[in-house]
PDB file of C-alpha atoms in Angstrom:
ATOM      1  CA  UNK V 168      85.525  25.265  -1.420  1.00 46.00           C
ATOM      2  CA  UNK V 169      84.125  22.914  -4.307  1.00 50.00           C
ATOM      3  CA  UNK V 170      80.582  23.676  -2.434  1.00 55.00           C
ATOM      4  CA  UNK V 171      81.484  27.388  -3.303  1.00 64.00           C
ATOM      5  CA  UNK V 172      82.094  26.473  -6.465  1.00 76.00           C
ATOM      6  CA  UNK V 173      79.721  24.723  -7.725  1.00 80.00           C
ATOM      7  CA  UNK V 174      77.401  28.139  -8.384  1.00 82.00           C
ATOM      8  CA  UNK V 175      79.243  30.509 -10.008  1.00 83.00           C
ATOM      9  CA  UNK V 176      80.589  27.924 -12.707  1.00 86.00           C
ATOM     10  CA  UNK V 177      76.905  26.776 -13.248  1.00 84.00           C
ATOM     11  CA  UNK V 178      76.104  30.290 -13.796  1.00 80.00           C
ATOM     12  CA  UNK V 179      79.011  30.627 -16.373  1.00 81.00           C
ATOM     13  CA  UNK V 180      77.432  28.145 -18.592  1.00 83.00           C
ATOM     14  CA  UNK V 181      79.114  24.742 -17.439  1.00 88.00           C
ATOM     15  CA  UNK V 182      77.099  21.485 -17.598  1.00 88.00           C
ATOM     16  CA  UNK V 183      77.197  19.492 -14.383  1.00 89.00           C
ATOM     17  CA  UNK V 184      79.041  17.029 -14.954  1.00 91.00           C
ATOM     18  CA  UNK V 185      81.879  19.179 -16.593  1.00 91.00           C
ATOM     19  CA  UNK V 186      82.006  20.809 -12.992  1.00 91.00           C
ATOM     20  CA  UNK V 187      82.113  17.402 -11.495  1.00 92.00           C
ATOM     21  CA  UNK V 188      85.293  16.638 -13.073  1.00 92.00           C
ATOM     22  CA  UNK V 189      86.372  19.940 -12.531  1.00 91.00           C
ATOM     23  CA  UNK V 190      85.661  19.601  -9.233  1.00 90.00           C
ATOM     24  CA  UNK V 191      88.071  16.327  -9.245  1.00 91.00           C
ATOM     25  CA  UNK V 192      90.907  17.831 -10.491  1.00 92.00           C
ATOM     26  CA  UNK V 193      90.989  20.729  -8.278  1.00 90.00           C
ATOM     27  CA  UNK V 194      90.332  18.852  -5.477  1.00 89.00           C
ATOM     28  CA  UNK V 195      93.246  16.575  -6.695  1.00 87.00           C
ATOM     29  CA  UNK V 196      95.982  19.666  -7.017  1.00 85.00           C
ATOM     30  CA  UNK V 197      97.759  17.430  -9.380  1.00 88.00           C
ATOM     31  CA  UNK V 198      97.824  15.735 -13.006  1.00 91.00           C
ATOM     32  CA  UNK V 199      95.009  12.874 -13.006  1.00 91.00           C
ATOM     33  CA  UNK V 200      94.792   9.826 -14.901  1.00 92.00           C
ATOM     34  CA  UNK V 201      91.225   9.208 -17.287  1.00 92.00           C
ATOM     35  CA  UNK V 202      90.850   5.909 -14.750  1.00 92.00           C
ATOM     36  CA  UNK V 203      91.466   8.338 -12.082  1.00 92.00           C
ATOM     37  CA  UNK V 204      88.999  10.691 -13.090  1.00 93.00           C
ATOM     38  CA  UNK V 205      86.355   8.037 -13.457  1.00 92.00           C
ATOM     39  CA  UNK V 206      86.668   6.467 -10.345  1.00 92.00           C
ATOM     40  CA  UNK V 207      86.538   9.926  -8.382  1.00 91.00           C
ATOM     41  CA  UNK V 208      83.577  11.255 -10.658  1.00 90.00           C
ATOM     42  CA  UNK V 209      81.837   7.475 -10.843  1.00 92.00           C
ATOM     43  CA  UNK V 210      81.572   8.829 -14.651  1.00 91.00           C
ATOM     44  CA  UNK V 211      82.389   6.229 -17.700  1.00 92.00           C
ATOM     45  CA  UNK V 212      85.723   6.341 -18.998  1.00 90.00           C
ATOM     46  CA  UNK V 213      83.941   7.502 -23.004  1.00 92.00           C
ATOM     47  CA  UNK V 214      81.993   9.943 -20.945  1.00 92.00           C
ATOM     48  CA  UNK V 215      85.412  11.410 -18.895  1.00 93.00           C
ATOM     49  CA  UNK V 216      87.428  11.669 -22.655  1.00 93.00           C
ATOM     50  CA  UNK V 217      84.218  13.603 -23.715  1.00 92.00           C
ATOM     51  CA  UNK V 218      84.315  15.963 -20.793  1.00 93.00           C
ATOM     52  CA  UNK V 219      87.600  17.099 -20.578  1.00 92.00           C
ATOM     53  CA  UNK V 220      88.106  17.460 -24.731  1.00 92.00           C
ATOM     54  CA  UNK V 221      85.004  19.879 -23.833  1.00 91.00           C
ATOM     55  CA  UNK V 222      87.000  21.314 -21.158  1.00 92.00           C
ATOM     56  CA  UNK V 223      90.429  21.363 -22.847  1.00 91.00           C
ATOM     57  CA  UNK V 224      88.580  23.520 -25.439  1.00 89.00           C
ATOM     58  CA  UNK V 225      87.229  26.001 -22.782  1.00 89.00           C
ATOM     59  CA  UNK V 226      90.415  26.264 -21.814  1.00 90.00           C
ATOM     60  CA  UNK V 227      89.903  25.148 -18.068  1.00 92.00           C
ATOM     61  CA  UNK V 228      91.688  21.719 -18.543  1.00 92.00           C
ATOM     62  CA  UNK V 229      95.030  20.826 -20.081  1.00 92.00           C
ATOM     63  CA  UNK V 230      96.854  17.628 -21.223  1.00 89.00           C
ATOM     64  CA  UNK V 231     100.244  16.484 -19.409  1.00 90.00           C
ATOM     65  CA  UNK V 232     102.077  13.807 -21.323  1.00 88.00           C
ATOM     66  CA  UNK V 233     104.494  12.152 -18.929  1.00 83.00           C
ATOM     67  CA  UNK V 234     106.140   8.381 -19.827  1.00 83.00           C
ATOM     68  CA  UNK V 235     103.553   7.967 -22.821  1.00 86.00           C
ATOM     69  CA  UNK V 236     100.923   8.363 -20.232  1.00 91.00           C
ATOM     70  CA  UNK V 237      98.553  11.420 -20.637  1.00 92.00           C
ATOM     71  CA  UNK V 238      97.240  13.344 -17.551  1.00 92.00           C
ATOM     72  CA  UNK V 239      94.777  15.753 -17.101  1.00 92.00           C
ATOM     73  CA  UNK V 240      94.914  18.715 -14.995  1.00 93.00           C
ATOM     74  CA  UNK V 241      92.521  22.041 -14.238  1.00 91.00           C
ATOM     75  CA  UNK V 242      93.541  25.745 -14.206  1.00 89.00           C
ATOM     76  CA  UNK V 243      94.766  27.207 -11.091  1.00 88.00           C
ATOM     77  CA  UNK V 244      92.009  28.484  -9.163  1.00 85.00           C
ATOM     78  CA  UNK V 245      93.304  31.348  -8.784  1.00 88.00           C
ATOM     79  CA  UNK V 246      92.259  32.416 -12.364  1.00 90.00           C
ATOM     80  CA  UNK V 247      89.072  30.522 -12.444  1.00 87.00           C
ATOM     81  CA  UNK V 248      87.454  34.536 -11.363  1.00 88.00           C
ATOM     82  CA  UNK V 249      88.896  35.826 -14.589  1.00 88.00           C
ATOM     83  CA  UNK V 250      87.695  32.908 -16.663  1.00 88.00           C
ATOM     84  CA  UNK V 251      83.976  33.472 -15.293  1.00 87.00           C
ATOM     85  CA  UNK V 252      84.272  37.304 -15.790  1.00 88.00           C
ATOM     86  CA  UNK V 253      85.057  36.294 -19.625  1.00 87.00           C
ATOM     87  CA  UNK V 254      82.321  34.034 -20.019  1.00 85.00           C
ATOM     88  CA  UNK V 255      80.178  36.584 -18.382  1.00 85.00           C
ATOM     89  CA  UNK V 256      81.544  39.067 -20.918  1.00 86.00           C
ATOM     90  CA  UNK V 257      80.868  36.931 -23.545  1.00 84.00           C
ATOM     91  CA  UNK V 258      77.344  36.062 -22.812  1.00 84.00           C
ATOM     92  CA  UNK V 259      76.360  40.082 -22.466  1.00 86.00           C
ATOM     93  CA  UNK V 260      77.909  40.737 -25.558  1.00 85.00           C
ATOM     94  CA  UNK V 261      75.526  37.714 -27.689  1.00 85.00           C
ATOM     95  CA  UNK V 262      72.469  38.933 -25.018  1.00 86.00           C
ATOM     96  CA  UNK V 263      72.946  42.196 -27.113  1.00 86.00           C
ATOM     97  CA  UNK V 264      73.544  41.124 -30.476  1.00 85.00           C
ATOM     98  CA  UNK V 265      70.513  38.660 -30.167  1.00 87.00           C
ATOM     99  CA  UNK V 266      68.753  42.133 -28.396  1.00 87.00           C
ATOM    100  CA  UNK V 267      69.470  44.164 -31.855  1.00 85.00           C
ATOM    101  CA  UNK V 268      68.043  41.355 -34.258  1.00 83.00           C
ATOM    102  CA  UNK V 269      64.753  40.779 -32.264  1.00 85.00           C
ATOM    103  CA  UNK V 270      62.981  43.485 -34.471  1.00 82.00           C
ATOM    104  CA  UNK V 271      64.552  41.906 -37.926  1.00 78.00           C
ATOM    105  CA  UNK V 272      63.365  38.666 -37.021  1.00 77.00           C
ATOM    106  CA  UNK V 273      59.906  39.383 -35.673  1.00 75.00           C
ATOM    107  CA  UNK V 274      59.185  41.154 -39.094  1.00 74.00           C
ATOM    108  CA  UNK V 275      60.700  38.154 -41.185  1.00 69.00           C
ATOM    109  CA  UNK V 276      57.665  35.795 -38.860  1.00 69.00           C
ATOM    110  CA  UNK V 277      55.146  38.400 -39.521  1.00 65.00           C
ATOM    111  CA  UNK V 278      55.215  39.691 -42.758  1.00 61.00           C
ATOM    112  CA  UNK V 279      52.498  38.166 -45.093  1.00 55.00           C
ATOM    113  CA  UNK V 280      51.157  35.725 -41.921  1.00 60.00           C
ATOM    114  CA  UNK V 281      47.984  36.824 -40.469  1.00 67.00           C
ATOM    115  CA  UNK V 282      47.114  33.459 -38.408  1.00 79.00           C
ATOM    116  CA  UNK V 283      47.734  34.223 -34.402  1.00 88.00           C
ATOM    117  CA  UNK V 284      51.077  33.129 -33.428  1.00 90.00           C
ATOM    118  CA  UNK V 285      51.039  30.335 -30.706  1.00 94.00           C
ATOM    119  CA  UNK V 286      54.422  29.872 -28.759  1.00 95.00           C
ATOM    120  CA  UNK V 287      54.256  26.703 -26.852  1.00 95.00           C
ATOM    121  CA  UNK V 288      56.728  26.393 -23.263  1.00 93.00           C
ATOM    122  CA  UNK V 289      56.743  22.781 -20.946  1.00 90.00           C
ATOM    123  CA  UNK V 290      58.242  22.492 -17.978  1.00 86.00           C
ATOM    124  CA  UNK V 291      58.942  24.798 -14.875  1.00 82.00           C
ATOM    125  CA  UNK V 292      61.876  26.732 -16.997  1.00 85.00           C
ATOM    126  CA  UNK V 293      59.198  27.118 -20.413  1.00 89.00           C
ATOM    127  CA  UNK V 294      56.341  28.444 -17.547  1.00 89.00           C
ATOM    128  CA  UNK V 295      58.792  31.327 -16.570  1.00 89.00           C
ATOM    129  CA  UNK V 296      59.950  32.085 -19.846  1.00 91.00           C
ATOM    130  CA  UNK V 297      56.451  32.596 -20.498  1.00 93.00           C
ATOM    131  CA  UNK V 298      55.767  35.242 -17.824  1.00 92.00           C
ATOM    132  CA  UNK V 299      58.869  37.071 -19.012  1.00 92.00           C
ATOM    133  CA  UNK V 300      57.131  38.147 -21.959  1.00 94.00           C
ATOM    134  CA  UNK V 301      53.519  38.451 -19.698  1.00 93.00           C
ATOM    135  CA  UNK V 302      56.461  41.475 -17.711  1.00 93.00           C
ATOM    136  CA  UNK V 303      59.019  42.314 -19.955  1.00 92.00           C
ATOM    137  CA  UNK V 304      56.808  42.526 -23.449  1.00 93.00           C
ATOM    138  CA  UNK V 305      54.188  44.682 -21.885  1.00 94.00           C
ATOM    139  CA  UNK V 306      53.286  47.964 -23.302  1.00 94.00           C
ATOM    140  CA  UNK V 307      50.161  48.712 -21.925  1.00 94.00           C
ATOM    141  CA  UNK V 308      51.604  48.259 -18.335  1.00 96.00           C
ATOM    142  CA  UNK V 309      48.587  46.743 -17.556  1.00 97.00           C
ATOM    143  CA  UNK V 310      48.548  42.556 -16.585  1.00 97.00           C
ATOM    144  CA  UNK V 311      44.393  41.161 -16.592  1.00 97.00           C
ATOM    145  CA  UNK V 312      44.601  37.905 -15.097  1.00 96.00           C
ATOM    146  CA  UNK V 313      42.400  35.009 -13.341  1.00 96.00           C
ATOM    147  CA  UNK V 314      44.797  32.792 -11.381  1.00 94.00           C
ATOM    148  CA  UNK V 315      44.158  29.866  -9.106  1.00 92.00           C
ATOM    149  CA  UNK V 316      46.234  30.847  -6.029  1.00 89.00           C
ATOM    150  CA  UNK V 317      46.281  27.846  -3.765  1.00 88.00           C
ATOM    151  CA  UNK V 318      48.010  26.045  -7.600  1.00 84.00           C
ATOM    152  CA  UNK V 319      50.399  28.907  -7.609  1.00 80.00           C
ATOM    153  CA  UNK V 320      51.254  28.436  -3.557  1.00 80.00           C
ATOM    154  CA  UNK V 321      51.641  24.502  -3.731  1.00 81.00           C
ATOM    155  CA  UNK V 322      53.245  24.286  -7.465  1.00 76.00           C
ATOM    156  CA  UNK V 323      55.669  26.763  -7.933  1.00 79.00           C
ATOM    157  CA  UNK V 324      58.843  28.304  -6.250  1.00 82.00           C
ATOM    158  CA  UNK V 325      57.413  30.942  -3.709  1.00 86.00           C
ATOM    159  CA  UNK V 326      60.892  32.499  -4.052  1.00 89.00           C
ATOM    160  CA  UNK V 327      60.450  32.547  -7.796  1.00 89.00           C
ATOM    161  CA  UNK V 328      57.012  33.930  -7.577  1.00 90.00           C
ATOM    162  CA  UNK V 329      57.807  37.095  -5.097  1.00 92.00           C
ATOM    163  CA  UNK V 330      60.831  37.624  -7.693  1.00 93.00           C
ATOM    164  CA  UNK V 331      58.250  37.978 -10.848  1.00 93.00           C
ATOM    165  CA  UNK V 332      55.640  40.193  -8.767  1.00 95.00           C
ATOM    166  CA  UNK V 333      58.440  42.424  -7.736  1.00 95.00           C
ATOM    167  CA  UNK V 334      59.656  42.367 -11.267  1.00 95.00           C
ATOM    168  CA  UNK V 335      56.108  43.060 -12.805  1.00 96.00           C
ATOM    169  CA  UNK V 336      55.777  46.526  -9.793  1.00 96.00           C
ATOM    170  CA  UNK V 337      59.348  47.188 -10.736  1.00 96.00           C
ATOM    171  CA  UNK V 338      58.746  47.889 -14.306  1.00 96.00           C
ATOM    172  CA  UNK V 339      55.393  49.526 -13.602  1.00 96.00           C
ATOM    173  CA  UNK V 340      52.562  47.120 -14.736  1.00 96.00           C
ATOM    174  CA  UNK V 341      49.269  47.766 -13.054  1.00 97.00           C
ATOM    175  CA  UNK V 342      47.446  44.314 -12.441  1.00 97.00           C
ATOM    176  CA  UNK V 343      43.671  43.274 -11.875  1.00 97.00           C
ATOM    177  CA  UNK V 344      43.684  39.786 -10.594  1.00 97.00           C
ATOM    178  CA  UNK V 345      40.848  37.629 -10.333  1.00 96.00           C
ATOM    179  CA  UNK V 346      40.864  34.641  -7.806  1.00 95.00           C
ATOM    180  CA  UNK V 347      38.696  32.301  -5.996  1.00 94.00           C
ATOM    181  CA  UNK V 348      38.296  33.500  -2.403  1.00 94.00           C
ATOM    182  CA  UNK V 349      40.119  31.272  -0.414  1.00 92.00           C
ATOM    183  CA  UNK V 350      42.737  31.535   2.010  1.00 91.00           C
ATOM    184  CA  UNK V 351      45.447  31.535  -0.495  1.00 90.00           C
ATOM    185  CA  UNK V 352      43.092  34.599  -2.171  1.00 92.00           C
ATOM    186  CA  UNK V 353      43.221  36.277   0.828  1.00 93.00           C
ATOM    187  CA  UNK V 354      46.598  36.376   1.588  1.00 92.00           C
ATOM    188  CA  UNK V 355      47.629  37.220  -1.960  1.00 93.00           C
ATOM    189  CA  UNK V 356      45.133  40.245  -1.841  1.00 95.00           C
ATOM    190  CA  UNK V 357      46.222  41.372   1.571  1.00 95.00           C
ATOM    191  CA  UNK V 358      49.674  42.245  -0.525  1.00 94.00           C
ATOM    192  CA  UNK V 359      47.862  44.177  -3.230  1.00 95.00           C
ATOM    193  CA  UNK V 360      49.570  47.347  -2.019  1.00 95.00           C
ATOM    194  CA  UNK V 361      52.927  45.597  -2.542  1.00 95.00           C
ATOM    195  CA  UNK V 362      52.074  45.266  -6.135  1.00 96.00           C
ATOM    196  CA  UNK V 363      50.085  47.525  -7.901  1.00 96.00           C
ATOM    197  CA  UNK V 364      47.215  45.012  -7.830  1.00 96.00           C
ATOM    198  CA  UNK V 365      43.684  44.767  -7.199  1.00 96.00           C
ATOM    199  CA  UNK V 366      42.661  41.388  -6.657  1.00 96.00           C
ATOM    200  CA  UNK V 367      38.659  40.731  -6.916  1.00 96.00           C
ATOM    201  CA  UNK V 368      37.348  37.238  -5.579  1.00 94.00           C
ATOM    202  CA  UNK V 369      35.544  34.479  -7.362  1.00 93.00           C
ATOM    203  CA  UNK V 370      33.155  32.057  -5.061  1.00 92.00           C
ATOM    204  CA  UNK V 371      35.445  29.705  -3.173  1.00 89.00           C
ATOM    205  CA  UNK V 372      34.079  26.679  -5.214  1.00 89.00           C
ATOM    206  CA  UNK V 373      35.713  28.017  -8.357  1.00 88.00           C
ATOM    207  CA  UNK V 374      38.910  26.553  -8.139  1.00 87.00           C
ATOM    208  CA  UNK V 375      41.436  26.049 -10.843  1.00 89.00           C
ATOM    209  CA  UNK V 376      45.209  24.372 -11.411  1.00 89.00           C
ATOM    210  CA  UNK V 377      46.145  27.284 -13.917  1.00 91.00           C
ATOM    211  CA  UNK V 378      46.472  30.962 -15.263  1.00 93.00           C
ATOM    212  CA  UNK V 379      45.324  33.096 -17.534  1.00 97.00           C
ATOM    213  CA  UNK V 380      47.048  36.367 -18.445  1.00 97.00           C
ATOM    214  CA  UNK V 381      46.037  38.704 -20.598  1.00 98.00           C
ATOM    215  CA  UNK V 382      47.982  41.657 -21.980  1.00 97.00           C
ATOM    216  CA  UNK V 383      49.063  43.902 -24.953  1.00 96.00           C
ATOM    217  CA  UNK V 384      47.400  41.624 -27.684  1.00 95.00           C
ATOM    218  CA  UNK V 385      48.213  38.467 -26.377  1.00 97.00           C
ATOM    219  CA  UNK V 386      46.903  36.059 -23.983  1.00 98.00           C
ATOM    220  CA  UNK V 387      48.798  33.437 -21.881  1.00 97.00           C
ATOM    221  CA  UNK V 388      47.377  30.432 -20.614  1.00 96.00           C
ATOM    222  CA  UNK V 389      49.236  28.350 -17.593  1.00 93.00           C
ATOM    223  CA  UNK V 390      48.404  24.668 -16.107  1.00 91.00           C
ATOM    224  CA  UNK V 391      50.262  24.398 -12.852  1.00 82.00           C
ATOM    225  CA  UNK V 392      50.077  21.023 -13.381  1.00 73.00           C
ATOM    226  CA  UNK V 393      52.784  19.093 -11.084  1.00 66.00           C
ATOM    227  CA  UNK V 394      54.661  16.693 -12.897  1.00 75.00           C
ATOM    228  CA  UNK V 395      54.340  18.872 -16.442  1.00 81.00           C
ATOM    229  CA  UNK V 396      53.566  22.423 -16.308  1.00 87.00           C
ATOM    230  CA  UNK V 397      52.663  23.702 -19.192  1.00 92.00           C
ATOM    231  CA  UNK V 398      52.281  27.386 -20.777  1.00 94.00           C
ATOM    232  CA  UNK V 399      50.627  28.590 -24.221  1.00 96.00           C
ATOM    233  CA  UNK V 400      50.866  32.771 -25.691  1.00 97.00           C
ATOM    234  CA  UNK V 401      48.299  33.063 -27.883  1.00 96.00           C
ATOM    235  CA  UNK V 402      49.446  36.563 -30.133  1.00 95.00           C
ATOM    236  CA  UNK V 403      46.545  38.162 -31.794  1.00 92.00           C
ATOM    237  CA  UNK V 404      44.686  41.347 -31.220  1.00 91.00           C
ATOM    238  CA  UNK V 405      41.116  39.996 -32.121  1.00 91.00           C
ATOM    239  CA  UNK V 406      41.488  37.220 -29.528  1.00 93.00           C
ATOM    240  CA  UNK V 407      43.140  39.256 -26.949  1.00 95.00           C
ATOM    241  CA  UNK V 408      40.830  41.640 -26.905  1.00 93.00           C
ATOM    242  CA  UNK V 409      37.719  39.268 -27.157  1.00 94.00           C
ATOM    243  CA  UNK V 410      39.267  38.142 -23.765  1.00 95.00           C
ATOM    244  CA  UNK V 411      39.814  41.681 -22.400  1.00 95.00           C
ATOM    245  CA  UNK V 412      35.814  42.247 -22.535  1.00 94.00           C
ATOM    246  CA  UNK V 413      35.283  38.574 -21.331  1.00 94.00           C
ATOM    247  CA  UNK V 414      37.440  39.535 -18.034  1.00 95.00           C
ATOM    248  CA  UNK V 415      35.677  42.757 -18.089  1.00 93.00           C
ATOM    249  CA  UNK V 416      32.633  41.678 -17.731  1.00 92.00           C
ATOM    250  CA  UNK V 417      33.544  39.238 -14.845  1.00 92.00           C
ATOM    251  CA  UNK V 418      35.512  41.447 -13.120  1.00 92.00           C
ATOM    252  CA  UNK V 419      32.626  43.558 -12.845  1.00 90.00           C
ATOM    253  CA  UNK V 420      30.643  40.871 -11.695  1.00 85.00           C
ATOM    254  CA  UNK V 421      33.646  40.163  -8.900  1.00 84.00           C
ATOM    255  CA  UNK V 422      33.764  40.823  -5.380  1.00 69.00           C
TER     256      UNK V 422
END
């Protein structure tokens, strides 16, 4: 059950170990001591009083005074459904408010700047926040890039990367990939139907640990590096399109 769990309230917005002592308390079916809790969660006592005010105030745990003694105790779980729908709700609703002021605020940044705005992302989560915007803030429909495919095979999620490309088709954006021709290359090419993609080779001695993408007037530059991926979107026109006839030019020069 707990295994089953486990998603769902992660996905709802719960920290891990708030669904750790969840988990307890379920599991327990009755009022637990803070002692209790810590020896079942292997959790600090300071960090148990922390983690169930927190829950107290998300409504999922409540107090039981018995004796003098005070006892802790989660929701049925039979409304735990209902209390995920809400968050759900909840987090749609701010999705859309934050959705609405995107155009307020970008004009607020802009307005009497005209150095290029540089957005900086680390770590695997800041890398695929970064190609959201190379899909989602695309209006050319039209992705340039020159990526090192055997980095992209070994360093990231090959679910993750299948989700973006069928993301990137989904919402229509043509891409020209460049890549060093090796066997990696070769088997990302032989998919270039799946994508909208033409993929042109670079000599197999031109290997490289990143990205580049270029699109709309921005260009976005990825290390694959292991330990600390990294990700930088450079915004301005002149440098984007200094890029786009950079590419250009070696695309034509491509296999």
């Amino acid at each position: 059950m707990i295994l089953s769990l486990r998603k769902p309230l992660e996905s709802a917005g719960l920290k891990k170990k708030e669904i750790t002592v969840l988990e307890a308390l379920i599991e327990s079916g009755s009022p637990m001591l803070v002692s209790s809790l810590a020896r079942a969660t292997k959790l600090n006592r300071t960090t148990i009083y922390d983690i169930v005010r927190e829950l107290s105030e998300k409504a999922l745990v409540s107090r039981v005074e018995k004796d003098g003694v005070t006892r802790y105790q989660a929701i049925a779980v039979e409304l735990l459904p209902s209390w995920i729908e809400r968050q759900r709700e909840e987090l749609a609703e701010s999705k859309r408010h934050i959705a609405e002021m995107i155009p307020q605020i970008k004009l607020l940044r802009t307005r009497g700047k005209s150095l290029p705005k540089v957005q900086f992302f680390e770590g695997e989560e800041g890398v695929t926040q970064a190609y959201d915007d190379v899909a989602e803030n695309n209006k050319e429909k039209l992705l340039r890039g020159i990526t090192g495919m055997d980095a992209v095979y070994e360093n990231l999620d090959n679910k993750w990367v299948t989700a973006f490309l069928e993301k990137r088709t989904r919402l229509g954006i043509r891409c020209i990939d460049i890549v060093p021709e090796t066997e990696s290359g070769r088997r990302s090419k032989a998919d270039d139907h799946k994508y909208i993609r033409t993929t042109k080779f670079l000599p197999a001695k031109y290997t490289f640990d990143g990205d580049i993408s270029i699109y709309d007037n921005k260009v976005a530059v990825v290390s694959y590096a292991r330990e600390n991926p990294i990700a930088v979107i450079i915004e301005d026109e002149a440098i984007s399109d200094m890029m786009k006839t950079l590419f250009d030019f070696i695309a034509e020069k491509a296999a």
